[in-house]
């Protein structure tokens, strides 16, 4: 759903997991204080705190000197969403960062960067040193979309390690030669595999199919890896909604 419309949007802020309790005072870190400056917030303003682990709380701002804090009011705990794991070839790091932000908005619960034969040839590829920044971007996206749970950004791994530790549930492999998206039960976990620039090799694709991945076509044309990943998440959401609505 696209935001907008009447009224001022509530300011959302991030808090460390486990710190939100009714009546407590949460001191904001430098990043969140800077966010308040950008938003031109004022003491007394109502805000919403998110810890990225399922807890959200309402509160009011106060400021002493240059330090901002929030007095916590009502606290609400949300159950974890149905698992959606997105395993994507660790291609260009900037495009992967954009993918993390947008996939968070679409409800992904876990993102696994895959090291494949074709990622090795990408000079700007995602590397281990970039993962902490990706995790921050995933949490930051909560302030825009309002989700209570931040996605887990797993350590990079090769395809064999990924296939050796697959979660249960449905499995989709994004491929232009695949079939239409299948029906997806609302409560069934889903794992989606998306290749990097150049796609998966034939051997990699065969290993995925042997592990139970179903080839799913996501559009009429060849998609970049980040576009394919977002298209797959959207298709999964639509399939679940169709099941819920009969």
PDB file of C-alpha atoms in Angstrom:
ATOM      1  CA  UNK A   1       0.000   0.000   0.000  1.00  0.00           C
ATOM      2  CA  UNK A   2       1.347   3.408  -0.944  1.00  0.00           C
ATOM      3  CA  UNK A   3       1.549   5.933   1.887  1.00  0.00           C
ATOM      4  CA  UNK A   4       0.149   9.416   1.674  1.00  0.00           C
ATOM      5  CA  UNK A   5      -3.094  11.227   2.259  1.00  0.00           C
ATOM      6  CA  UNK A   6      -4.305  13.570   4.931  1.00  0.00           C
ATOM      7  CA  UNK A   7      -2.709  14.237   8.291  1.00  0.00           C
ATOM      8  CA  UNK A   8       0.873  14.274   9.467  1.00  0.00           C
ATOM      9  CA  UNK A   9       2.596  10.915   9.424  1.00  0.00           C
ATOM     10  CA  UNK A  10       3.817   9.736  12.808  1.00  0.00           C
ATOM     11  CA  UNK A  11       7.588   9.694  13.196  1.00  0.00           C
ATOM     12  CA  UNK A  12       8.962   6.170  13.601  1.00  0.00           C
ATOM     13  CA  UNK A  13      12.213   5.530  15.443  1.00  0.00           C
ATOM     14  CA  UNK A  14      14.364   2.492  16.121  1.00  0.00           C
ATOM     15  CA  UNK A  15      15.148   1.172  19.578  1.00  0.00           C
ATOM     16  CA  UNK A  16      17.369  -1.740  20.645  1.00  0.00           C
ATOM     17  CA  UNK A  17      15.528  -5.037  21.087  1.00  0.00           C
ATOM     18  CA  UNK A  18      14.318  -5.627  24.634  1.00  0.00           C
ATOM     19  CA  UNK A  19      14.294  -1.966  25.697  1.00  0.00           C
ATOM     20  CA  UNK A  20      10.608  -1.134  25.257  1.00  0.00           C
ATOM     21  CA  UNK A  21       8.494  -1.231  28.415  1.00  0.00           C
ATOM     22  CA  UNK A  22       5.547   0.964  29.360  1.00  0.00           C
ATOM     23  CA  UNK A  23       6.670   3.923  31.472  1.00  0.00           C
ATOM     24  CA  UNK A  24      10.359   3.545  30.648  1.00  0.00           C
ATOM     25  CA  UNK A  25      12.514   6.267  29.100  1.00  0.00           C
ATOM     26  CA  UNK A  26      14.554   5.333  26.026  1.00  0.00           C
ATOM     27  CA  UNK A  27      17.539   7.522  25.161  1.00  0.00           C
ATOM     28  CA  UNK A  28      17.958   7.768  21.417  1.00  0.00           C
ATOM     29  CA  UNK A  29      21.286   7.196  19.702  1.00  0.00           C
ATOM     30  CA  UNK A  30      23.010   9.613  17.349  1.00  0.00           C
ATOM     31  CA  UNK A  31      21.391   8.239  14.192  1.00  0.00           C
ATOM     32  CA  UNK A  32      17.849   8.492  15.563  1.00  0.00           C
ATOM     33  CA  UNK A  33      18.542  11.970  16.969  1.00  0.00           C
ATOM     34  CA  UNK A  34      19.730  13.049  13.531  1.00  0.00           C
ATOM     35  CA  UNK A  35      16.533  11.640  12.045  1.00  0.00           C
ATOM     36  CA  UNK A  36      14.515  13.809  14.415  1.00  0.00           C
ATOM     37  CA  UNK A  37      16.453  16.880  13.319  1.00  0.00           C
ATOM     38  CA  UNK A  38      15.721  16.091   9.671  1.00  0.00           C
ATOM     39  CA  UNK A  39      12.030  15.627  10.498  1.00  0.00           C
ATOM     40  CA  UNK A  40      12.024  18.904  12.480  1.00  0.00           C
ATOM     41  CA  UNK A  41      10.564  17.170  15.501  1.00  0.00           C
ATOM     42  CA  UNK A  42       9.697  19.076  18.664  1.00  0.00           C
ATOM     43  CA  UNK A  43       9.619  18.015  22.328  1.00  0.00           C
ATOM     44  CA  UNK A  44       6.220  16.615  23.219  1.00  0.00           C
ATOM     45  CA  UNK A  45       5.620  15.184  19.755  1.00  0.00           C
ATOM     46  CA  UNK A  46       4.117  11.708  19.556  1.00  0.00           C
ATOM     47  CA  UNK A  47       6.374   9.060  18.010  1.00  0.00           C
ATOM     48  CA  UNK A  48       6.362   5.319  17.479  1.00  0.00           C
ATOM     49  CA  UNK A  49       9.278   3.111  18.518  1.00  0.00           C
ATOM     50  CA  UNK A  50      10.148  -0.142  16.726  1.00  0.00           C
ATOM     51  CA  UNK A  51      12.722  -2.637  17.946  1.00  0.00           C
ATOM     52  CA  UNK A  52      12.799  -4.793  14.795  1.00  0.00           C
ATOM     53  CA  UNK A  53      11.984  -7.891  16.844  1.00  0.00           C
ATOM     54  CA  UNK A  54       8.207  -7.638  16.952  1.00  0.00           C
ATOM     55  CA  UNK A  55       7.652  -4.904  19.534  1.00  0.00           C
ATOM     56  CA  UNK A  56       6.246  -1.464  18.813  1.00  0.00           C
ATOM     57  CA  UNK A  57       5.441   1.279  21.287  1.00  0.00           C
ATOM     58  CA  UNK A  58       3.902   4.734  21.319  1.00  0.00           C
ATOM     59  CA  UNK A  59       5.728   7.503  23.135  1.00  0.00           C
ATOM     60  CA  UNK A  60       6.417  11.208  23.494  1.00  0.00           C
ATOM     61  CA  UNK A  61       9.649  13.043  22.799  1.00  0.00           C
ATOM     62  CA  UNK A  62      11.670  15.044  25.277  1.00  0.00           C
ATOM     63  CA  UNK A  63      15.001  16.790  24.932  1.00  0.00           C
ATOM     64  CA  UNK A  64      17.666  17.744  27.420  1.00  0.00           C
ATOM     65  CA  UNK A  65      20.521  19.675  25.852  1.00  0.00           C
ATOM     66  CA  UNK A  66      21.302  17.863  22.633  1.00  0.00           C
ATOM     67  CA  UNK A  67      20.026  14.471  23.795  1.00  0.00           C
ATOM     68  CA  UNK A  68      16.627  13.185  22.681  1.00  0.00           C
ATOM     69  CA  UNK A  69      14.658  10.596  24.629  1.00  0.00           C
ATOM     70  CA  UNK A  70      11.227   8.975  24.448  1.00  0.00           C
ATOM     71  CA  UNK A  71       8.886   8.271  27.341  1.00  0.00           C
ATOM     72  CA  UNK A  72       7.255   4.986  26.414  1.00  0.00           C
ATOM     73  CA  UNK A  73       3.475   4.618  26.554  1.00  0.00           C
ATOM     74  CA  UNK A  74       1.498   1.673  25.207  1.00  0.00           C
ATOM     75  CA  UNK A  75       3.589  -1.311  24.124  1.00  0.00           C
ATOM     76  CA  UNK A  76       2.329  -3.891  21.635  1.00  0.00           C
ATOM     77  CA  UNK A  77       3.873  -7.217  20.663  1.00  0.00           C
ATOM     78  CA  UNK A  78       3.274  -8.611  17.163  1.00  0.00           C
ATOM     79  CA  UNK A  79       3.717 -12.298  16.236  1.00  0.00           C
ATOM     80  CA  UNK A  80       6.390 -13.194  13.695  1.00  0.00           C
ATOM     81  CA  UNK A  81       5.199 -13.140  10.075  1.00  0.00           C
ATOM     82  CA  UNK A  82       5.085 -16.264   7.936  1.00  0.00           C
ATOM     83  CA  UNK A  83       8.634 -17.083   6.877  1.00  0.00           C
ATOM     84  CA  UNK A  84       9.753 -15.836   3.466  1.00  0.00           C
ATOM     85  CA  UNK A  85      13.419 -16.538   2.749  1.00  0.00           C
ATOM     86  CA  UNK A  86      15.020 -14.802  -0.228  1.00  0.00           C
ATOM     87  CA  UNK A  87      18.288 -16.341  -1.439  1.00  0.00           C
ATOM     88  CA  UNK A  88      19.890 -14.068  -4.016  1.00  0.00           C
ATOM     89  CA  UNK A  89      23.171 -14.185  -5.908  1.00  0.00           C
ATOM     90  CA  UNK A  90      25.529 -11.721  -4.222  1.00  0.00           C
ATOM     91  CA  UNK A  91      25.864  -9.381  -7.187  1.00  0.00           C
ATOM     92  CA  UNK A  92      26.398  -5.619  -7.284  1.00  0.00           C
ATOM     93  CA  UNK A  93      26.483  -4.330  -3.691  1.00  0.00           C
ATOM     94  CA  UNK A  94      24.599  -1.082  -4.340  1.00  0.00           C
ATOM     95  CA  UNK A  95      21.737  -2.850  -6.088  1.00  0.00           C
ATOM     96  CA  UNK A  96      21.727  -5.478  -3.354  1.00  0.00           C
ATOM     97  CA  UNK A  97      21.347  -2.704  -0.778  1.00  0.00           C
ATOM     98  CA  UNK A  98      18.354  -1.296  -2.615  1.00  0.00           C
ATOM     99  CA  UNK A  99      16.924  -4.815  -2.749  1.00  0.00           C
ATOM    100  CA  UNK A 100      17.199  -5.174   1.046  1.00  0.00           C
ATOM    101  CA  UNK A 101      15.274  -1.938   1.646  1.00  0.00           C
ATOM    102  CA  UNK A 102      12.494  -2.770  -0.789  1.00  0.00           C
ATOM    103  CA  UNK A 103      12.243  -6.436   0.190  1.00  0.00           C
ATOM    104  CA  UNK A 104      11.768  -5.326   3.815  1.00  0.00           C
ATOM    105  CA  UNK A 105       8.777  -3.272   2.686  1.00  0.00           C
ATOM    106  CA  UNK A 106       7.356  -6.390   0.993  1.00  0.00           C
ATOM    107  CA  UNK A 107       7.642  -8.526   4.125  1.00  0.00           C
ATOM    108  CA  UNK A 108      10.723 -10.685   3.572  1.00  0.00           C
ATOM    109  CA  UNK A 109      11.873 -12.348   6.786  1.00  0.00           C
ATOM    110  CA  UNK A 110      15.338 -13.586   5.783  1.00  0.00           C
ATOM    111  CA  UNK A 111      17.801 -12.689   3.015  1.00  0.00           C
ATOM    112  CA  UNK A 112      20.724 -14.964   2.135  1.00  0.00           C
ATOM    113  CA  UNK A 113      23.447 -13.689  -0.235  1.00  0.00           C
ATOM    114  CA  UNK A 114      24.560 -16.582  -2.430  1.00  0.00           C
ATOM    115  CA  UNK A 115      28.083 -17.053  -3.746  1.00  0.00           C
ATOM    116  CA  UNK A 116      27.716 -18.579  -7.199  1.00  0.00           C
ATOM    117  CA  UNK A 117      29.880 -19.158 -10.242  1.00  0.00           C
ATOM    118  CA  UNK A 118      28.774 -15.871 -11.829  1.00  0.00           C
ATOM    119  CA  UNK A 119      29.087 -13.674  -8.719  1.00  0.00           C
ATOM    120  CA  UNK A 120      32.849 -14.258  -8.704  1.00  0.00           C
ATOM    121  CA  UNK A 121      33.165 -12.198 -11.892  1.00  0.00           C
ATOM    122  CA  UNK A 122      31.271  -9.134 -10.605  1.00  0.00           C
ATOM    123  CA  UNK A 123      33.869  -6.522  -9.598  1.00  0.00           C
ATOM    124  CA  UNK A 124      31.339  -4.553  -7.527  1.00  0.00           C
ATOM    125  CA  UNK A 125      29.905  -7.669  -5.867  1.00  0.00           C
ATOM    126  CA  UNK A 126      28.647  -7.814  -2.316  1.00  0.00           C
ATOM    127  CA  UNK A 127      31.344  -8.922   0.134  1.00  0.00           C
ATOM    128  CA  UNK A 128      31.368  -9.934   3.792  1.00  0.00           C
ATOM    129  CA  UNK A 129      32.443  -6.456   4.851  1.00  0.00           C
ATOM    130  CA  UNK A 130      29.203  -5.007   3.463  1.00  0.00           C
ATOM    131  CA  UNK A 131      26.803  -7.194   5.473  1.00  0.00           C
ATOM    132  CA  UNK A 132      26.595  -5.020   8.600  1.00  0.00           C
ATOM    133  CA  UNK A 133      25.598  -2.048   6.466  1.00  0.00           C
ATOM    134  CA  UNK A 134      22.917  -4.186   4.798  1.00  0.00           C
ATOM    135  CA  UNK A 135      21.553  -5.122   8.234  1.00  0.00           C
ATOM    136  CA  UNK A 136      21.331  -1.456   9.163  1.00  0.00           C
ATOM    137  CA  UNK A 137      19.518  -0.690   5.915  1.00  0.00           C
ATOM    138  CA  UNK A 138      17.021  -3.433   6.636  1.00  0.00           C
ATOM    139  CA  UNK A 139      16.277  -1.938  10.065  1.00  0.00           C
ATOM    140  CA  UNK A 140      16.145   1.588   8.680  1.00  0.00           C
ATOM    141  CA  UNK A 141      13.489   0.494   6.199  1.00  0.00           C
ATOM    142  CA  UNK A 142      11.145  -0.175   9.124  1.00  0.00           C
ATOM    143  CA  UNK A 143      10.867   3.567   9.707  1.00  0.00           C
ATOM    144  CA  UNK A 144       9.380   3.969   6.249  1.00  0.00           C
ATOM    145  CA  UNK A 145       7.092   0.931   6.077  1.00  0.00           C
ATOM    146  CA  UNK A 146       6.142   0.521   9.745  1.00  0.00           C
ATOM    147  CA  UNK A 147       6.797  -3.233   9.923  1.00  0.00           C
ATOM    148  CA  UNK A 148       7.509  -4.599  13.385  1.00  0.00           C
ATOM    149  CA  UNK A 149      10.035  -7.222  12.290  1.00  0.00           C
ATOM    150  CA  UNK A 150      13.334  -6.516  10.539  1.00  0.00           C
ATOM    151  CA  UNK A 151      14.605  -9.213   8.181  1.00  0.00           C
ATOM    152  CA  UNK A 152      17.546 -11.369   9.117  1.00  0.00           C
ATOM    153  CA  UNK A 153      20.466 -10.716   6.765  1.00  0.00           C
ATOM    154  CA  UNK A 154      22.386 -13.975   6.865  1.00  0.00           C
ATOM    155  CA  UNK A 155      26.073 -14.460   6.178  1.00  0.00           C
ATOM    156  CA  UNK A 156      26.983 -15.188   2.563  1.00  0.00           C
ATOM    157  CA  UNK A 157      27.288 -18.844   1.600  1.00  0.00           C
ATOM    158  CA  UNK A 158      27.811 -20.986  -1.447  1.00  0.00           C
ATOM    159  CA  UNK A 159      24.992 -22.902  -3.061  1.00  0.00           C
ATOM    160  CA  UNK A 160      25.970 -26.237  -1.520  1.00  0.00           C
ATOM    161  CA  UNK A 161      25.840 -24.803   2.014  1.00  0.00           C
ATOM    162  CA  UNK A 162      22.505 -23.151   1.258  1.00  0.00           C
ATOM    163  CA  UNK A 163      20.978 -26.379  -0.057  1.00  0.00           C
ATOM    164  CA  UNK A 164      22.299 -28.345   2.911  1.00  0.00           C
ATOM    165  CA  UNK A 165      20.289 -26.199   5.345  1.00  0.00           C
ATOM    166  CA  UNK A 166      17.039 -25.414   3.564  1.00  0.00           C
ATOM    167  CA  UNK A 167      14.014 -24.375   5.613  1.00  0.00           C
ATOM    168  CA  UNK A 168      10.800 -26.369   5.135  1.00  0.00           C
ATOM    169  CA  UNK A 169       7.956 -25.203   2.924  1.00  0.00           C
ATOM    170  CA  UNK A 170       7.422 -24.213  -0.694  1.00  0.00           C
ATOM    171  CA  UNK A 171      10.416 -23.467  -2.932  1.00  0.00           C
ATOM    172  CA  UNK A 172      10.465 -21.188  -5.965  1.00  0.00           C
ATOM    173  CA  UNK A 173      13.274 -20.622  -8.442  1.00  0.00           C
ATOM    174  CA  UNK A 174      12.928 -17.428 -10.487  1.00  0.00           C
ATOM    175  CA  UNK A 175      13.447 -18.352 -14.125  1.00  0.00           C
ATOM    176  CA  UNK A 176      12.138 -16.900 -17.414  1.00  0.00           C
ATOM    177  CA  UNK A 177      11.464 -20.447 -18.650  1.00  0.00           C
ATOM    178  CA  UNK A 178       9.326 -21.319 -15.628  1.00  0.00           C
ATOM    179  CA  UNK A 179       5.584 -21.634 -15.262  1.00  0.00           C
ATOM    180  CA  UNK A 180       3.033 -19.277 -13.764  1.00  0.00           C
ATOM    181  CA  UNK A 181       3.175 -18.673 -10.022  1.00  0.00           C
ATOM    182  CA  UNK A 182       1.534 -21.549  -8.141  1.00  0.00           C
ATOM    183  CA  UNK A 183      -1.047 -21.191  -5.390  1.00  0.00           C
ATOM    184  CA  UNK A 184       0.549 -20.606  -2.032  1.00  0.00           C
ATOM    185  CA  UNK A 185      -1.161 -21.448   1.232  1.00  0.00           C
ATOM    186  CA  UNK A 186      -1.270 -18.467   3.576  1.00  0.00           C
ATOM    187  CA  UNK A 187       0.670 -20.168   6.384  1.00  0.00           C
ATOM    188  CA  UNK A 188       3.228 -22.140   4.351  1.00  0.00           C
ATOM    189  CA  UNK A 189       6.838 -20.885   4.563  1.00  0.00           C
ATOM    190  CA  UNK A 190       8.437 -19.987   1.239  1.00  0.00           C
ATOM    191  CA  UNK A 191      12.017 -19.948  -0.004  1.00  0.00           C
ATOM    192  CA  UNK A 192      12.778 -18.034  -3.215  1.00  0.00           C
ATOM    193  CA  UNK A 193      16.053 -18.453  -5.120  1.00  0.00           C
ATOM    194  CA  UNK A 194      17.187 -15.727  -7.537  1.00  0.00           C
ATOM    195  CA  UNK A 195      20.390 -15.868  -9.559  1.00  0.00           C
ATOM    196  CA  UNK A 196      22.935 -13.041  -9.873  1.00  0.00           C
ATOM    197  CA  UNK A 197      23.942 -11.157 -12.995  1.00  0.00           C
ATOM    198  CA  UNK A 198      24.100 -13.883 -15.642  1.00  0.00           C
ATOM    199  CA  UNK A 199      21.786 -16.162 -13.662  1.00  0.00           C
ATOM    200  CA  UNK A 200      22.516 -19.589 -12.264  1.00  0.00           C
ATOM    201  CA  UNK A 201      24.607 -22.002 -14.315  1.00  0.00           C
ATOM    202  CA  UNK A 202      22.948 -25.123 -15.654  1.00  0.00           C
ATOM    203  CA  UNK A 203      24.608 -27.190 -12.917  1.00  0.00           C
ATOM    204  CA  UNK A 204      23.434 -24.773 -10.200  1.00  0.00           C
ATOM    205  CA  UNK A 205      19.914 -24.760 -11.587  1.00  0.00           C
ATOM    206  CA  UNK A 206      19.898 -28.558 -11.687  1.00  0.00           C
ATOM    207  CA  UNK A 207      20.983 -28.696  -8.026  1.00  0.00           C
ATOM    208  CA  UNK A 208      18.161 -26.324  -7.076  1.00  0.00           C
ATOM    209  CA  UNK A 209      15.586 -28.336  -8.993  1.00  0.00           C
ATOM    210  CA  UNK A 210      16.836 -31.559  -7.402  1.00  0.00           C
ATOM    211  CA  UNK A 211      16.256 -29.863  -4.009  1.00  0.00           C
ATOM    212  CA  UNK A 212      12.606 -29.285  -4.860  1.00  0.00           C
ATOM    213  CA  UNK A 213      12.643 -25.771  -6.308  1.00  0.00           C
ATOM    214  CA  UNK A 214       9.876 -25.085  -8.809  1.00  0.00           C
ATOM    215  CA  UNK A 215      10.702 -22.821 -11.764  1.00  0.00           C
ATOM    216  CA  UNK A 216       8.472 -19.746 -11.680  1.00  0.00           C
ATOM    217  CA  UNK A 217       8.230 -17.122 -14.427  1.00  0.00           C
ATOM    218  CA  UNK A 218       7.945 -13.566 -13.096  1.00  0.00           C
ATOM    219  CA  UNK A 219       7.476 -11.466 -16.211  1.00  0.00           C
ATOM    220  CA  UNK A 220       7.563 -11.303 -19.981  1.00  0.00           C
ATOM    221  CA  UNK A 221      11.167 -10.132 -20.141  1.00  0.00           C
ATOM    222  CA  UNK A 222      14.538 -10.912 -18.601  1.00  0.00           C
ATOM    223  CA  UNK A 223      14.790  -9.187 -15.208  1.00  0.00           C
ATOM    224  CA  UNK A 224      17.747  -7.875 -13.233  1.00  0.00           C
ATOM    225  CA  UNK A 225      18.350  -9.829 -10.043  1.00  0.00           C
ATOM    226  CA  UNK A 226      16.902  -7.179  -7.730  1.00  0.00           C
ATOM    227  CA  UNK A 227      13.822  -6.739  -9.933  1.00  0.00           C
ATOM    228  CA  UNK A 228      13.273 -10.498 -10.085  1.00  0.00           C
ATOM    229  CA  UNK A 229      13.540 -10.786  -6.313  1.00  0.00           C
ATOM    230  CA  UNK A 230      10.967  -8.041  -5.726  1.00  0.00           C
ATOM    231  CA  UNK A 231       8.669  -9.475  -8.391  1.00  0.00           C
ATOM    232  CA  UNK A 232       8.845 -12.872  -6.675  1.00  0.00           C
ATOM    233  CA  UNK A 233       7.990 -11.383  -3.288  1.00  0.00           C
ATOM    234  CA  UNK A 234       5.043  -9.537  -4.806  1.00  0.00           C
ATOM    235  CA  UNK A 235       3.845 -12.712  -6.529  1.00  0.00           C
ATOM    236  CA  UNK A 236       4.057 -14.591  -3.231  1.00  0.00           C
ATOM    237  CA  UNK A 237       2.050 -11.916  -1.423  1.00  0.00           C
ATOM    238  CA  UNK A 238      -0.617 -11.927  -4.130  1.00  0.00           C
ATOM    239  CA  UNK A 239      -0.841 -15.710  -4.081  1.00  0.00           C
ATOM    240  CA  UNK A 240      -1.365 -15.746  -0.319  1.00  0.00           C
ATOM    241  CA  UNK A 241      -3.962 -12.991  -0.512  1.00  0.00           C
ATOM    242  CA  UNK A 242      -5.861 -14.924  -3.176  1.00  0.00           C
ATOM    243  CA  UNK A 243      -5.881 -17.983  -0.944  1.00  0.00           C
ATOM    244  CA  UNK A 244      -7.113 -16.000   2.052  1.00  0.00           C
ATOM    245  CA  UNK A 245      -9.897 -14.450   0.007  1.00  0.00           C
ATOM    246  CA  UNK A 246     -10.983 -17.703  -1.582  1.00  0.00           C
TER     247      UNK A 246
END
